[in-house]
Amino acid sequence: MPCFSYLQRVSLLFLAVQHASGVNVSVSLLAPSSAPIISPSLVSFSIEQDRWTDWVGTTSRNQFFFNTLDNLRELTGEPPQIRIGANSEDHTNFGQNVQFSQATFPAVSATVPYPEATSIIVGDGYYETAQFLPPNTHVIWGLNLGQNNLTTAFLEAKSLVKAFASSPIKDSGITLDAIEIGNEADLYSNNGLRASTYTSTQYVKEWIQFATNVTAAAQLSSSSPTSPKFWGAAFAGSSHSTSGFSPQAIFSEGILSSAPGALISTISEHRYSGSFCAGSGGLLQDLMTKSTIRSNLTQFTPDIVATHAKNLDYVLGETNSYSCHGAPGVSNTGGAALWTLDYLLFATQLGISRVFFHEGIGFKYNLIQPVTLTRSTLDGTPLATPLPPHIQPQYYAAIIAAEAIGNTGNTRAVELTINNARISGYAFYEEATLARAVLINSQAFFTTDTTSRTSTHIDLAISGTGSPTKMTVKRLFVPHADDTTGLTWGGQTYETSDAKVSETLQVQTANVSDGVDIHETEVVMLSFL
């Protein structure tokens, strides 16, 4: 598209917009008692283990990746938490003579242009590279359960805790929060790692055996507040009952009453909104749709309730749009940024404390591409010109969420009731008083649309004595839902060579009584003055 300034683009957008009917939205000046406190590290990341050192660096840090994390830290005061593991977690072995890692990869395919490694051997230096994360980062690391080798888990655990006891990591305040033993054990019966008759009862027995071994190797302690703990479950799906694989099932089978089970601090489950494993993609509008986002997440309510009843934390430890690394033209688009924002903010309303978006080198659904790529992420064909490190549209959702949460450490948020199938909204409270609101219009506006872009007028009714009368308006500009570049947040871009924000900030001041227009495929943040 032609190169226009932010103000020119906004002006053109307004000229092209057709106004739709208005929507009234009630907002409380004071935080409802039900509004949860939102973690500053709500947006966190799950990193595919096989190419971890490409993300973080080996002998020096990957400055691009560091910057993407530090941008979020600057907004919330806390860096994202990092989980290293996933599929390749169960294909990783330890080699005393390996410095960092050695990996074997399967053939590239059009469906999976950047496949996970089938075999990884790591050495001490592999774990020591955590020193290149932002200071005060909390880390969760996955150990191999899939290959059913106690020695492997023992050696990995020894090397892992040794690395986190080293001066470069300790001096940066980087901590090993938890250890995850095995990834998606509920799929072991399908992927050849166990017999087809493998059950959660067998999993619990194996987990206790491995966790006992790891506890001894790493000298973990349930009575020490600084000792790493365990993440439990890490299942790909859930039966949401005491049969099959679920938190409820492993609770009923005694995992928490075991000695290592006392070290479980968090239950992790995984969720993808669809699958691209067979090469059949979904529709972008379906991904973005408000009702779909809610149905994808509310099914986990029984698991969350059961987890909280045991006084444990609940996280989505691995999630993104479509499994098998995303669907082209869906997962890598501007529309996916709106999905990401609504998805992670709605998750907070269900009792999910953090959302770990899964990332891998060259994956289509990445928020961040941290290294230069030489083949297409969409179909694996060689690129005429290598693609340098860059952020993808979803990254803007992380920035917006971080800005909405702020750096007070005690921000609360509540979903707003909006009688519109395409518009979502959330109010954010600091010191229990309304500070900001985020509105999301998930109606997709495509490059192929021949009609004008519409907008919806939102009238705000803020209840409470001393309600604000002025607000600033900041917009996420998305050229089209299916565009993969050209987004701006308040006139600024993160699509830069170093992932640092560029261009001049553009916000407007408005009267609260005037309300606000929100266009198709747009996010608006209102900051109350």
Short mmCIF file of C-alpha atoms in Angstrom, two decimals:
data_model
loop_
_atom_site.label_atom_id
_atom_site.label_comp_id
_atom_site.label_asym_id
_atom_site.label_seq_id
_atom_site.Cartn_x
_atom_site.Cartn_y
_atom_site.Cartn_z
CA MET A 1 0.00 0.00 0.00
CA PRO A 2 1.21 3.62 -0.47
CA CYS A 3 3.23 5.11 2.36
CA PHE A 4 0.97 7.42 4.36
CA SER A 5 1.56 9.08 7.72
CA TYR A 6 -0.51 7.94 10.69
CA LEU A 7 -2.76 11.00 10.51
CA GLN A 8 -3.27 10.54 6.77
CA ARG A 9 -4.22 6.91 7.29
CA VAL A 10 -6.66 7.76 10.06
CA SER A 11 -8.18 10.50 7.90
CA LEU A 12 -8.58 8.11 4.96
CA LEU A 13 -10.11 5.55 7.25
CA PHE A 14 -12.68 8.01 8.55
CA LEU A 15 -13.56 9.05 5.01
CA ALA A 16 -14.14 5.43 4.04
CA VAL A 17 -16.12 4.51 7.16
CA GLN A 18 -19.85 4.06 7.23
CA HIS A 19 -21.36 4.44 10.68
CA ALA A 20 -23.41 1.63 12.14
CA SER A 21 -25.90 1.98 14.98
CA GLY A 22 -24.61 2.86 18.45
CA VAL A 23 -24.09 0.59 21.44
CA ASN A 24 -24.49 1.62 25.07
CA VAL A 25 -21.87 0.28 27.46
CA SER A 26 -22.08 0.63 31.24
CA VAL A 27 -18.82 0.93 33.16
CA SER A 28 -18.42 1.04 36.92
CA LEU A 29 -16.12 3.70 38.32
CA LEU A 30 -15.07 1.33 41.10
CA ALA A 31 -13.77 -2.18 40.53
CA PRO A 32 -16.42 -4.86 41.02
CA SER A 33 -15.56 -7.28 43.80
CA SER A 34 -15.41 -10.07 41.22
CA ALA A 35 -12.71 -8.36 39.14
CA PRO A 36 -9.53 -10.45 39.32
CA ILE A 37 -6.06 -8.99 39.85
CA ILE A 38 -4.19 -9.31 36.56
CA SER A 39 -0.60 -10.53 36.57
CA PRO A 40 1.90 -8.12 34.98
CA SER A 41 3.25 -11.19 33.16
CA LEU A 42 -0.18 -12.26 31.88
CA VAL A 43 1.36 -12.42 28.41
CA SER A 44 4.09 -15.02 28.65
CA PHE A 45 5.78 -17.31 26.15
CA SER A 46 6.27 -21.01 25.56
CA ILE A 47 9.37 -21.67 23.46
CA GLU A 48 9.94 -24.86 21.46
CA GLN A 49 12.95 -26.45 23.14
CA ASP A 50 14.86 -27.70 20.10
CA ARG A 51 16.10 -24.29 18.96
CA TRP A 52 16.11 -22.49 22.29
CA THR A 53 19.62 -21.12 21.79
CA ASP A 54 18.54 -19.49 18.51
CA TRP A 55 16.05 -17.49 20.53
CA VAL A 56 18.22 -16.46 23.42
CA GLY A 57 21.79 -16.67 22.09
CA THR A 58 24.79 -18.82 23.00
CA THR A 59 27.85 -16.75 23.89
CA SER A 60 26.00 -13.43 23.71
CA ARG A 61 22.34 -12.54 23.83
CA ASN A 62 20.01 -12.30 20.86
CA GLN A 63 19.36 -8.58 21.13
CA PHE A 64 16.23 -8.67 18.98
CA PHE A 65 14.53 -11.29 21.17
CA PHE A 66 15.69 -9.52 24.32
CA ASN A 67 14.15 -6.27 23.09
CA THR A 68 10.77 -7.86 22.40
CA LEU A 69 10.63 -9.08 26.00
CA ASP A 70 12.04 -5.88 27.43
CA ASN A 71 9.40 -3.80 25.64
CA LEU A 72 6.78 -5.64 27.71
CA ARG A 73 8.81 -5.29 30.91
CA GLU A 74 9.00 -1.53 30.39
CA LEU A 75 5.20 -1.35 30.29
CA THR A 76 4.35 -3.67 33.21
CA GLY A 77 7.49 -3.63 35.34
CA GLU A 78 7.81 -7.41 34.96
CA PRO A 79 9.18 -9.43 32.03
CA PRO A 80 7.12 -12.24 30.51
CA GLN A 81 7.61 -15.66 32.04
CA ILE A 82 9.31 -18.15 29.74
CA ARG A 83 8.49 -21.84 29.44
CA ILE A 84 11.03 -23.86 27.46
CA GLY A 85 9.74 -27.26 26.39
CA ALA A 86 6.83 -28.51 24.24
CA ASN A 87 7.06 -31.30 21.65
CA SER A 88 10.85 -31.43 21.57
CA GLU A 89 10.96 -31.61 25.38
CA ASP A 90 10.25 -35.34 25.07
CA HIS A 91 13.01 -35.80 22.47
CA THR A 92 15.80 -34.14 24.44
CA ASN A 93 18.71 -36.04 25.98
CA PHE A 94 21.77 -34.90 27.88
CA GLY A 95 25.33 -35.20 26.58
CA GLN A 96 28.25 -34.39 28.85
CA ASN A 97 30.47 -33.51 25.89
CA VAL A 98 27.95 -31.26 24.12
CA GLN A 99 28.48 -27.54 24.67
CA PHE A 100 25.05 -26.19 23.78
CA SER A 101 22.86 -28.49 21.67
CA GLN A 102 22.85 -30.80 18.68
CA ALA A 103 19.58 -31.45 16.86
CA THR A 104 18.29 -33.67 14.09
CA PHE A 105 15.33 -32.41 12.08
CA PRO A 106 12.89 -34.22 9.76
CA ALA A 107 12.30 -33.14 6.17
CA VAL A 108 10.63 -29.81 5.50
CA SER A 109 7.09 -29.93 4.11
CA ALA A 110 4.70 -27.34 2.73
CA THR A 111 2.42 -27.87 5.73
CA VAL A 112 5.23 -27.76 8.31
CA PRO A 113 8.04 -25.62 6.86
CA TYR A 114 9.94 -25.53 10.17
CA PRO A 115 9.43 -28.92 11.86
CA GLU A 116 10.46 -29.71 15.42
CA ALA A 117 13.60 -31.77 15.93
CA THR A 118 13.22 -35.51 16.36
CA SER A 119 16.35 -35.73 18.48
CA ILE A 120 18.13 -33.12 20.62
CA ILE A 121 21.21 -33.59 22.76
CA VAL A 122 22.01 -30.74 25.15
CA GLY A 123 24.92 -29.91 27.44
CA ASP A 124 25.49 -27.62 30.39
CA GLY A 125 25.84 -24.54 28.20
CA TYR A 126 22.33 -25.02 26.86
CA TYR A 127 20.75 -24.28 30.23
CA GLU A 128 23.31 -21.59 31.07
CA THR A 129 22.08 -19.46 28.15
CA ALA A 130 19.12 -18.41 30.32
CA GLN A 131 21.50 -15.70 31.54
CA PHE A 132 20.64 -13.75 28.37
CA LEU A 133 16.98 -13.29 29.32
CA PRO A 134 15.88 -9.95 30.79
CA PRO A 135 16.72 -9.53 34.48
CA ASN A 136 14.16 -11.00 36.91
CA THR A 137 12.66 -13.36 34.34
CA HIS A 138 10.88 -16.39 35.79
CA VAL A 139 11.55 -19.61 33.86
CA ILE A 140 9.78 -22.97 33.59
CA TRP A 141 11.79 -25.76 31.96
CA GLY A 142 10.56 -29.06 30.57
CA LEU A 143 12.28 -32.40 31.13
CA ASN A 144 11.93 -35.57 29.08
CA LEU A 145 9.27 -38.02 30.27
CA GLY A 146 8.24 -39.29 26.84
CA GLN A 147 11.26 -41.54 26.29
CA ASN A 148 10.78 -43.07 29.74
CA ASN A 149 14.45 -42.78 30.69
CA LEU A 150 15.07 -41.87 34.34
CA THR A 151 18.76 -41.26 33.72
CA THR A 152 17.97 -38.63 31.10
CA ALA A 153 15.64 -36.76 33.45
CA PHE A 154 18.19 -37.00 36.27
CA LEU A 155 21.05 -35.60 34.18
CA GLU A 156 18.91 -32.82 32.71
CA ALA A 157 17.72 -31.81 36.19
CA LYS A 158 21.26 -31.74 37.59
CA SER A 159 22.49 -29.54 34.75
CA LEU A 160 19.44 -27.30 34.92
CA VAL A 161 19.72 -26.44 38.62
CA LYS A 162 23.49 -26.04 38.32
CA ALA A 163 22.96 -23.43 35.61
CA PHE A 164 20.44 -21.48 37.69
CA ALA A 165 22.82 -21.50 40.65
CA SER A 166 25.55 -19.89 38.51
CA SER A 167 26.52 -16.26 39.13
CA PRO A 168 25.48 -14.84 35.72
CA ILE A 169 21.92 -16.09 36.20
CA LYS A 170 21.61 -15.46 39.93
CA ASP A 171 23.10 -11.97 39.67
CA SER A 172 20.44 -11.06 37.08
CA GLY A 173 17.63 -12.22 39.34
CA ILE A 174 16.58 -14.85 36.78
CA THR A 175 14.89 -17.72 38.58
CA LEU A 176 13.83 -21.26 37.83
CA ASP A 177 10.23 -21.13 38.97
CA ALA A 178 9.22 -24.63 38.03
CA ILE A 179 10.09 -27.85 36.25
CA GLU A 180 7.66 -29.55 33.89
CA ILE A 181 8.03 -33.32 33.47
CA GLY A 182 6.75 -34.41 30.08
CA ASN A 183 4.72 -32.62 27.43
CA GLU A 184 1.17 -33.64 26.49
CA ALA A 185 1.31 -37.13 27.98
CA ASP A 186 -2.32 -37.58 26.98
CA LEU A 187 -1.05 -37.88 23.39
CA TYR A 188 1.60 -40.51 24.16
CA SER A 189 -0.81 -43.29 23.19
CA ASN A 190 -1.18 -41.72 19.73
CA ASN A 191 2.41 -40.67 18.96
CA GLY A 192 4.17 -43.92 19.78
CA LEU A 193 5.73 -42.89 23.09
CA ARG A 194 3.45 -45.32 24.96
CA ALA A 195 1.07 -48.15 24.22
CA SER A 196 -2.34 -47.31 22.79
CA THR A 197 -3.87 -48.34 26.13
CA TYR A 198 -1.92 -45.74 28.13
CA THR A 199 -4.04 -44.13 30.85
CA SER A 200 -3.86 -41.25 33.28
CA THR A 201 -3.38 -43.76 36.09
CA GLN A 202 -0.20 -44.98 34.42
CA TYR A 203 0.86 -41.39 33.81
CA VAL A 204 0.48 -40.50 37.50
CA LYS A 205 2.56 -43.53 38.52
CA GLU A 206 5.31 -42.59 36.05
CA TRP A 207 5.18 -38.92 36.95
CA ILE A 208 5.64 -39.68 40.67
CA GLN A 209 8.61 -41.93 39.87
CA PHE A 210 10.27 -39.32 37.65
CA ALA A 211 9.41 -36.40 39.97
CA THR A 212 10.88 -38.27 42.94
CA ASN A 213 14.08 -38.72 40.94
CA VAL A 214 14.15 -35.09 39.83
CA THR A 215 13.41 -33.85 43.36
CA ALA A 216 16.49 -35.67 44.62
CA ALA A 217 18.69 -34.60 41.69
CA ALA A 218 17.68 -30.94 41.99
CA GLN A 219 17.31 -30.95 45.79
CA LEU A 220 13.85 -29.47 45.60
CA SER A 221 11.96 -28.60 48.77
CA SER A 222 8.28 -27.94 49.31
CA SER A 223 9.08 -25.98 52.47
CA SER A 224 11.49 -23.56 50.79
CA PRO A 225 9.85 -20.54 49.13
CA THR A 226 12.85 -20.17 46.79
CA SER A 227 12.97 -23.80 45.67
CA PRO A 228 11.70 -24.55 42.16
CA LYS A 229 8.34 -26.29 42.12
CA PHE A 230 6.58 -28.50 39.57
CA TRP A 231 4.05 -27.76 36.88
CA GLY A 232 1.55 -30.58 36.68
CA ALA A 233 -0.45 -32.00 33.75
CA ALA A 234 0.67 -30.09 30.62
CA PHE A 235 -2.05 -31.98 28.75
CA ALA A 236 -3.06 -31.25 25.15
CA GLY A 237 -6.73 -31.72 25.98
CA SER A 238 -9.00 -32.57 28.86
CA SER A 239 -11.91 -34.85 29.64
CA HIS A 240 -12.98 -32.23 32.22
CA SER A 241 -13.90 -35.12 34.53
CA THR A 242 -12.30 -37.73 36.80
CA SER A 243 -11.95 -40.16 33.90
CA GLY A 244 -9.44 -39.81 31.08
CA PHE A 245 -6.75 -37.15 31.20
CA SER A 246 -7.60 -34.03 33.19
CA PRO A 247 -6.60 -32.23 36.38
CA GLN A 248 -9.58 -33.82 38.11
CA ALA A 249 -8.42 -37.30 37.08
CA ILE A 250 -4.84 -36.95 38.30
CA PHE A 251 -6.07 -35.36 41.54
CA SER A 252 -8.34 -38.34 42.16
CA GLU A 253 -5.47 -40.70 41.36
CA GLY A 254 -3.34 -39.26 44.14
CA ILE A 255 -0.74 -37.14 42.40
CA LEU A 256 -0.97 -34.35 44.97
CA SER A 257 -0.73 -36.68 47.98
CA SER A 258 2.58 -38.10 46.77
CA ALA A 259 5.84 -36.67 48.15
CA PRO A 260 6.82 -34.89 44.92
CA GLY A 261 3.18 -33.95 44.32
CA ALA A 262 3.46 -31.59 47.28
CA LEU A 263 5.78 -29.57 45.06
CA ILE A 264 3.16 -28.98 42.36
CA SER A 265 2.35 -25.27 42.38
CA THR A 266 0.62 -24.94 39.04
CA ILE A 267 -1.59 -26.92 36.72
CA SER A 268 -0.91 -26.27 33.05
CA GLU A 269 -3.14 -27.18 30.13
CA HIS A 270 -2.76 -26.50 26.43
CA ARG A 271 -5.28 -25.11 23.97
CA TYR A 272 -5.38 -24.42 20.25
CA SER A 273 -8.46 -23.04 18.53
CA GLY A 274 -8.05 -25.37 15.56
CA SER A 275 -5.54 -27.51 13.70
CA PHE A 276 -3.45 -27.14 10.56
CA CYS A 277 -1.77 -30.53 10.97
CA ALA A 278 -3.47 -31.92 7.87
CA GLY A 279 -2.94 -28.73 5.89
CA SER A 280 -6.55 -27.60 6.08
CA GLY A 281 -6.74 -24.07 7.45
CA GLY A 282 -9.59 -22.27 9.16
CA LEU A 283 -11.29 -19.00 8.40
CA LEU A 284 -9.84 -15.84 9.89
CA GLN A 285 -13.27 -14.46 10.82
CA ASP A 286 -14.04 -17.70 12.69
CA LEU A 287 -10.85 -17.35 14.72
CA MET A 288 -11.60 -13.71 15.58
CA THR A 289 -15.26 -14.18 16.48
CA LYS A 290 -16.21 -13.25 20.03
CA SER A 291 -18.45 -16.28 20.66
CA THR A 292 -15.82 -18.71 19.36
CA ILE A 293 -13.18 -17.31 21.69
CA ARG A 294 -15.49 -17.74 24.64
CA SER A 295 -16.56 -21.28 23.80
CA ASN A 296 -12.94 -22.30 23.28
CA LEU A 297 -12.02 -21.18 26.79
CA THR A 298 -15.11 -21.68 28.96
CA GLN A 299 -14.91 -25.44 28.44
CA PHE A 300 -11.94 -25.36 30.84
CA THR A 301 -14.00 -23.90 33.68
CA PRO A 302 -14.41 -27.27 35.48
CA ASP A 303 -10.63 -27.79 35.35
CA ILE A 304 -9.93 -24.28 36.63
CA VAL A 305 -12.41 -24.65 39.49
CA ALA A 306 -10.96 -28.03 40.48
CA THR A 307 -7.42 -26.62 40.36
CA HIS A 308 -8.23 -23.58 42.47
CA ALA A 309 -10.00 -25.84 44.99
CA LYS A 310 -6.58 -27.41 45.59
CA ASN A 311 -5.07 -23.93 46.08
CA LEU A 312 -3.03 -24.28 42.90
CA ASP A 313 -2.42 -21.79 40.12
CA TYR A 314 -3.88 -22.48 36.67
CA VAL A 315 -2.19 -21.44 33.42
CA LEU A 316 -2.54 -22.03 29.72
CA GLY A 317 1.04 -23.28 29.50
CA GLU A 318 0.97 -23.60 25.72
CA THR A 319 -1.53 -22.00 23.39
CA ASN A 320 -1.97 -20.25 20.09
CA SER A 321 -4.33 -20.12 17.14
CA TYR A 322 -3.97 -23.34 15.11
CA SER A 323 -1.84 -26.32 16.11
CA CYS A 324 1.04 -27.52 13.92
CA HIS A 325 2.45 -24.00 13.94
CA GLY A 326 -0.52 -22.06 12.58
CA ALA A 327 -2.52 -21.64 9.39
CA PRO A 328 -1.22 -19.39 6.59
CA GLY A 329 -3.33 -16.31 5.98
CA VAL A 330 -4.91 -16.71 9.41
CA SER A 331 -2.37 -17.09 12.19
CA ASN A 332 0.09 -14.54 10.80
CA THR A 333 -2.36 -11.71 10.14
CA GLY A 334 -3.66 -8.50 11.64
CA GLY A 335 -6.91 -10.24 12.47
CA ALA A 336 -4.98 -12.72 14.62
CA ALA A 337 -3.78 -9.78 16.71
CA LEU A 338 -7.38 -9.01 17.67
CA TRP A 339 -7.99 -12.69 18.44
CA THR A 340 -4.91 -12.76 20.65
CA LEU A 341 -5.96 -9.72 22.65
CA ASP A 342 -9.56 -10.82 23.26
CA TYR A 343 -8.43 -14.40 23.97
CA LEU A 344 -5.89 -13.52 26.63
CA LEU A 345 -8.05 -10.88 28.32
CA PHE A 346 -11.07 -13.17 28.43
CA ALA A 347 -8.86 -15.89 29.93
CA THR A 348 -8.32 -13.70 33.00
CA GLN A 349 -12.05 -13.67 33.64
CA LEU A 350 -12.07 -17.45 34.03
CA GLY A 351 -9.27 -17.64 36.58
CA ILE A 352 -6.37 -18.26 34.18
CA SER A 353 -3.39 -16.42 35.64
CA ARG A 354 -1.05 -16.45 32.62
CA VAL A 355 -1.27 -17.28 28.94
CA PHE A 356 1.89 -18.76 27.40
CA PHE A 357 1.79 -18.22 23.64
CA HIS A 358 3.76 -20.94 21.91
CA GLU A 359 6.62 -19.91 19.64
CA GLY A 360 9.11 -21.78 17.47
CA ILE A 361 11.61 -20.73 14.85
CA GLY A 362 9.64 -20.06 11.66
CA PHE A 363 6.23 -20.95 13.11
CA LYS A 364 3.40 -19.13 11.35
CA TYR A 365 1.62 -18.13 14.55
CA ASN A 366 4.65 -16.54 16.21
CA LEU A 367 4.39 -13.17 17.86
CA ILE A 368 8.16 -12.94 17.33
CA GLN A 369 10.48 -14.25 14.60
CA PRO A 370 13.84 -13.88 16.39
CA VAL A 371 16.32 -14.96 13.69
CA THR A 372 16.86 -14.55 9.95
CA LEU A 373 14.75 -17.02 7.95
CA THR A 374 15.81 -18.46 4.59
CA ARG A 375 12.63 -20.26 3.63
CA SER A 376 8.98 -19.28 3.66
CA THR A 377 7.06 -19.78 6.87
CA LEU A 378 3.95 -20.38 4.77
CA ASP A 379 5.04 -23.22 2.46
CA GLY A 380 8.74 -23.88 3.01
CA THR A 381 9.93 -22.60 -0.36
CA PRO A 382 13.34 -20.87 -0.44
CA LEU A 383 13.22 -17.09 -0.04
CA ALA A 384 14.89 -15.00 -2.72
CA THR A 385 15.94 -12.60 0.01
CA PRO A 386 16.46 -13.81 3.61
CA LEU A 387 13.89 -12.44 6.04
CA PRO A 388 15.56 -10.70 9.01
CA PRO A 389 14.22 -10.91 12.58
CA HIS A 390 10.84 -9.24 12.94
CA ILE A 391 7.69 -9.12 14.99
CA GLN A 392 4.37 -10.38 13.62
CA PRO A 393 0.92 -8.79 14.08
CA GLN A 394 0.06 -10.70 17.26
CA TYR A 395 2.88 -8.91 19.05
CA TYR A 396 0.77 -5.75 19.08
CA ALA A 397 -1.78 -7.60 21.23
CA ALA A 398 0.95 -8.28 23.79
CA ILE A 399 1.93 -4.60 23.80
CA ILE A 400 -1.68 -3.42 24.19
CA ALA A 401 -2.37 -5.87 27.00
CA ALA A 402 0.82 -4.83 28.80
CA GLU A 403 -0.10 -1.17 28.48
CA ALA A 404 -3.63 -1.81 29.73
CA ILE A 405 -2.32 -3.72 32.75
CA GLY A 406 0.29 -1.08 33.60
CA ASN A 407 3.00 -1.29 36.22
CA THR A 408 1.18 -0.94 39.54
CA GLY A 409 1.21 -4.67 40.20
CA ASN A 410 -2.38 -4.65 41.47
CA THR A 411 -4.45 -3.87 38.38
CA ARG A 412 -7.87 -5.50 38.22
CA ALA A 413 -9.89 -6.12 35.07
CA VAL A 414 -13.46 -7.01 34.28
CA GLU A 415 -15.17 -7.84 31.00
CA LEU A 416 -17.75 -5.27 29.99
CA THR A 417 -21.23 -6.36 28.98
CA ILE A 418 -21.58 -5.29 25.36
CA ASN A 419 -24.68 -6.24 23.42
CA ASN A 420 -22.89 -6.75 20.13
CA ALA A 421 -21.70 -10.04 18.65
CA ARG A 422 -18.47 -8.51 17.31
CA ILE A 423 -17.41 -6.02 19.98
CA SER A 424 -15.68 -6.98 23.22
CA GLY A 425 -14.52 -4.72 26.01
CA TYR A 426 -12.61 -4.77 29.28
CA ALA A 427 -12.24 -2.19 32.04
CA PHE A 428 -9.00 -1.89 34.01
CA TYR A 429 -8.79 -0.57 37.55
CA GLU A 430 -5.86 0.78 39.53
CA GLU A 431 -6.31 1.22 43.29
CA ALA A 432 -9.86 -0.07 42.62
CA THR A 433 -10.66 2.99 40.45
CA LEU A 434 -11.31 2.97 36.72
CA ALA A 435 -8.14 3.78 34.78
CA ARG A 436 -8.55 2.40 31.27
CA ALA A 437 -10.85 0.48 28.95
CA VAL A 438 -10.01 -1.63 25.91
CA LEU A 439 -12.55 -2.13 23.12
CA ILE A 440 -12.12 -4.71 20.34
CA ASN A 441 -14.10 -4.84 17.11
CA SER A 442 -13.58 -8.33 15.70
CA GLN A 443 -15.57 -7.82 12.53
CA ALA A 444 -13.01 -8.67 9.84
CA PHE A 445 -12.36 -6.10 7.13
CA PHE A 446 -10.52 -7.83 4.28
CA THR A 447 -8.41 -6.67 1.34
CA THR A 448 -11.07 -8.20 -0.90
CA ASP A 449 -13.98 -6.26 0.62
CA THR A 450 -15.60 -3.95 -1.91
CA THR A 451 -17.83 -2.06 0.52
CA SER A 452 -16.70 0.71 2.82
CA ARG A 453 -15.31 -0.07 6.25
CA THR A 454 -17.98 0.43 8.90
CA SER A 455 -17.71 1.69 12.44
CA THR A 456 -19.84 1.29 15.55
CA HIS A 457 -20.41 4.13 17.98
CA ILE A 458 -19.93 3.29 21.65
CA ASP A 459 -21.65 5.44 24.27
CA LEU A 460 -20.14 5.06 27.72
CA ALA A 461 -22.17 5.33 30.91
CA ILE A 462 -19.74 5.46 33.83
CA SER A 463 -21.51 4.99 37.15
CA GLY A 464 -20.11 6.42 40.37
CA THR A 465 -19.46 9.72 42.07
CA GLY A 466 -16.62 11.68 40.52
CA SER A 467 -16.69 9.84 37.19
CA PRO A 468 -14.17 11.14 34.65
CA THR A 469 -15.32 13.52 31.95
CA LYS A 470 -12.23 13.38 29.73
CA MET A 471 -10.30 10.54 28.15
CA THR A 472 -7.55 9.89 25.66
CA VAL A 473 -8.20 7.61 22.70
CA LYS A 474 -5.46 5.37 21.30
CA ARG A 475 -6.04 3.13 18.29
CA LEU A 476 -4.57 -0.03 16.82
CA PHE A 477 -4.62 0.63 13.10
CA VAL A 478 -4.88 -2.58 11.07
CA PRO A 479 -4.95 -1.94 7.30
CA HIS A 480 -6.97 -5.12 6.72
CA ALA A 481 -7.64 -8.24 8.78
CA ASP A 482 -5.64 -10.36 6.31
CA ASP A 483 -2.65 -8.00 6.10
CA THR A 484 0.54 -9.23 7.72
CA THR A 485 2.34 -5.90 8.14
CA GLY A 486 1.58 -2.20 8.39
CA LEU A 487 -0.08 -2.17 11.81
CA THR A 488 0.45 0.79 14.13
CA TRP A 489 -0.45 1.35 17.78
CA GLY A 490 -1.13 4.99 18.47
CA GLY A 491 0.70 5.86 15.27
CA GLN A 492 3.78 3.92 16.37
CA THR A 493 5.28 0.77 14.92
CA TYR A 494 7.23 -2.17 16.34
CA GLU A 495 7.99 -3.43 12.83
CA THR A 496 11.58 -2.25 13.13
CA SER A 497 14.98 -3.87 12.76
CA ASP A 498 15.50 -4.00 16.53
CA ALA A 499 11.85 -4.42 17.67
CA LYS A 500 12.01 -1.10 19.50
CA VAL A 501 9.10 1.27 19.03
CA SER A 502 9.42 3.97 16.37
CA GLU A 503 7.50 7.02 15.11
CA THR A 504 5.61 9.69 17.05
CA LEU A 505 2.89 8.74 19.49
CA GLN A 506 -0.57 9.84 18.34
CA VAL A 507 -3.53 9.93 20.73
CA GLN A 508 -6.63 12.10 20.82
CA THR A 509 -8.33 13.69 23.83
CA ALA A 510 -12.10 13.44 23.89
CA ASN A 511 -15.11 13.97 26.12
CA VAL A 512 -16.37 10.79 27.74
CA SER A 513 -19.90 11.97 27.00
CA ASP A 514 -19.15 11.97 23.27
CA GLY A 515 -18.38 8.27 23.26
CA VAL A 516 -16.07 6.73 20.66
CA ASP A 517 -16.30 5.16 17.22
CA ILE A 518 -14.60 1.81 16.72
CA HIS A 519 -14.00 0.54 13.21
CA GLU A 520 -14.04 -2.98 11.86
CA THR A 521 -10.81 -4.81 12.76
CA GLU A 522 -9.71 -2.21 15.26
CA VAL A 523 -8.75 -1.93 18.93
CA VAL A 524 -9.29 1.24 20.94
CA MET A 525 -7.83 2.00 24.36
CA LEU A 526 -9.49 4.68 26.45
CA SER A 527 -7.43 6.19 29.27
CA PHE A 528 -9.56 8.18 31.69
CA LEU A 529 -8.26 11.52 32.91
#
